[in-house]
Amino acid sequence: QVQLVESGGGLVQAGGSLRLSCADSGGTFSSSAMGWFRQAPGKEREFVAAISYNGGSADYADSVKDRFTVSRDNAKNMVYLHMNSLRLEDTAVYYCAAGRWVSKQLGLYPYWGQGTQVTVSS
C-alpha cells in the first residue's frame, strides 16, 4: 500500500525559498506520477506541480511557473518541491499525491500524504 509523508514545511519570509520533500514507503513509487497540491483555509485544494514516473516531464500551475521546481529521486523513493521567490499567497498546506499519470485533477491521484504547512510572512 502506498504511504506518502510530506516534510520540510515551515515559516519563511516573502521572497525566500523552501524545499518540500515527500517520502513513499510503498513499493511502487518508481511507477507512479507524483503531484503537489496545496490548500489554504476557505479555499479549494489546487494543483501546484506534477512530475512523471521517470522524471522525464513536469507540469506547473501558472501561479508557480518559473518559481517552483518539482523533481524526484526514484532510488530514494522521494519527490521534492523547490519553492523560490515565495509570496504571501503561497501560504497553504502542501500535499503530495501519487497517480498513474501526470494530471492537474485531484481525482486522478488515488494516494495522498497528510500535508505540511508552509507559511510565508511579510
Short mmCIF file of C-alpha atoms in Angstrom, two decimals:
data_model
loop_
_atom_site.label_atom_id
_atom_site.label_comp_id
_atom_site.label_asym_id
_atom_site.label_seq_id
_atom_site.Cartn_x
_atom_site.Cartn_y
_atom_site.Cartn_z
CA GLN A 1 0.00 0.00 0.00
CA VAL A 2 1.30 3.45 -0.93
CA GLN A 3 2.00 5.71 2.05
CA LEU A 4 3.17 9.27 1.49
CA VAL A 5 4.67 11.60 4.10
CA GLU A 6 5.49 15.25 3.43
CA SER A 7 8.13 17.24 5.28
CA GLY A 8 10.05 20.49 5.01
CA GLY A 9 7.27 22.96 5.63
CA GLY A 10 7.67 25.91 7.93
CA LEU A 11 7.78 29.68 8.20
CA VAL A 12 9.64 31.66 5.57
CA GLN A 13 9.82 35.32 4.64
CA ALA A 14 8.39 36.57 1.38
CA GLY A 15 11.00 36.29 -1.33
CA GLY A 16 12.65 33.36 0.39
CA SER A 17 12.97 29.72 -0.57
CA LEU A 18 11.91 26.39 0.85
CA ARG A 19 12.19 22.75 -0.19
CA LEU A 20 9.44 20.27 0.50
CA SER A 21 10.02 16.53 0.46
CA CYS A 22 7.68 13.59 0.08
CA ALA A 23 8.68 10.05 1.02
CA ASP A 24 6.85 6.95 -0.20
CA SER A 25 7.02 3.86 1.98
CA GLY A 26 5.28 1.72 -0.63
CA GLY A 27 6.94 -0.40 -3.25
CA THR A 28 5.56 1.14 -6.46
CA PHE A 29 6.93 4.67 -6.25
CA SER A 30 9.01 4.38 -9.40
CA SER A 31 5.93 3.56 -11.48
CA SER A 32 3.82 6.47 -10.21
CA ALA A 33 3.47 10.03 -11.35
CA MET A 34 3.72 12.41 -8.39
CA GLY A 35 1.78 15.60 -7.88
CA TRP A 36 1.91 18.51 -5.46
CA PHE A 37 -1.25 20.29 -4.38
CA ARG A 38 -1.98 22.97 -1.82
CA GLN A 39 -4.94 24.18 0.17
CA ALA A 40 -5.45 27.37 2.14
CA PRO A 41 -8.26 27.85 4.71
CA GLY A 42 -11.55 28.56 2.98
CA LYS A 43 -10.19 27.65 -0.43
CA GLU A 44 -10.32 24.54 -2.58
CA ARG A 45 -7.31 22.32 -2.94
CA GLU A 46 -5.43 23.37 -6.06
CA PHE A 47 -2.83 21.87 -8.34
CA VAL A 48 0.74 23.09 -7.94
CA ALA A 49 3.06 20.79 -9.87
CA ALA A 50 3.46 17.22 -11.08
CA ILE A 51 6.22 15.01 -12.43
CA SER A 52 6.12 11.84 -14.50
CA TYR A 53 7.12 8.45 -13.13
CA ASN A 54 10.64 8.69 -14.55
CA GLY A 55 11.08 12.43 -14.09
CA GLY A 56 11.06 12.99 -17.83
CA SER A 57 8.33 15.60 -17.83
CA ALA A 58 6.74 18.03 -15.41
CA ASP A 59 3.81 20.40 -15.27
CA TYR A 60 3.15 23.50 -13.18
CA ALA A 61 0.29 25.76 -12.27
CA ASP A 62 0.54 29.17 -13.88
CA SER A 63 0.83 30.78 -10.46
CA VAL A 64 4.09 28.96 -9.67
CA LYS A 65 5.75 28.65 -13.07
CA ASP A 66 9.33 29.97 -13.05
CA ARG A 67 9.32 29.93 -9.24
CA PHE A 68 8.79 26.29 -8.24
CA THR A 69 10.61 23.18 -9.43
CA VAL A 70 9.48 19.59 -8.93
CA SER A 71 12.00 16.76 -9.00
CA ARG A 72 12.26 13.14 -7.91
CA ASP A 73 14.80 10.55 -6.89
CA ASN A 74 13.35 7.11 -7.50
CA ALA A 75 16.32 5.38 -5.89
CA LYS A 76 15.34 7.07 -2.62
CA ASN A 77 11.56 6.96 -3.18
CA MET A 78 11.49 10.73 -2.79
CA VAL A 79 9.88 13.63 -4.61
CA TYR A 80 10.73 17.27 -3.97
CA LEU A 81 9.23 20.69 -4.50
CA HIS A 82 11.74 23.52 -4.57
CA MET A 83 9.95 26.80 -3.94
CA ASN A 84 11.65 30.10 -4.73
CA SER A 85 10.54 33.73 -4.58
CA LEU A 86 7.78 32.79 -2.17
CA ARG A 87 4.79 35.08 -1.87
CA LEU A 88 2.15 35.56 0.80
CA GLU A 89 -0.40 33.80 -1.40
CA ASP A 90 1.76 30.67 -1.37
CA THR A 91 0.76 30.12 2.25
CA ALA A 92 -1.10 26.80 2.43
CA VAL A 93 -0.91 23.18 3.45
CA TYR A 94 1.02 21.36 0.75
CA TYR A 95 0.19 17.78 -0.15
CA CYS A 96 1.95 15.23 -2.31
CA ALA A 97 -0.02 12.64 -4.22
CA ALA A 98 0.64 9.58 -6.36
CA GLY A 99 -1.22 8.61 -9.51
CA ARG A 100 -1.00 6.75 -12.78
CA TRP A 101 -0.01 9.77 -14.85
CA VAL A 102 0.66 13.49 -14.67
CA SER A 103 -2.58 15.40 -14.20
CA LYS A 104 -3.93 18.61 -12.71
CA GLN A 105 -7.06 16.82 -11.50
CA LEU A 106 -7.24 15.78 -7.85
CA GLY A 107 -9.45 12.82 -8.68
CA LEU A 108 -6.73 11.13 -10.71
CA TYR A 109 -4.45 10.77 -7.69
CA PRO A 110 -5.58 7.85 -5.51
CA TYR A 111 -2.92 8.27 -2.82
CA TRP A 112 -2.26 11.34 -0.67
CA GLY A 113 0.02 12.43 2.11
CA GLN A 114 -1.12 14.23 5.26
CA GLY A 115 0.28 17.58 4.20
CA THR A 116 2.86 20.02 5.52
CA GLN A 117 2.22 23.66 6.41
CA VAL A 118 4.01 26.42 4.54
CA THR A 119 3.58 29.93 5.91
CA VAL A 120 5.02 32.93 4.09
CA SER A 121 5.39 36.11 6.12
CA SER A 122 5.89 39.70 5.03
#
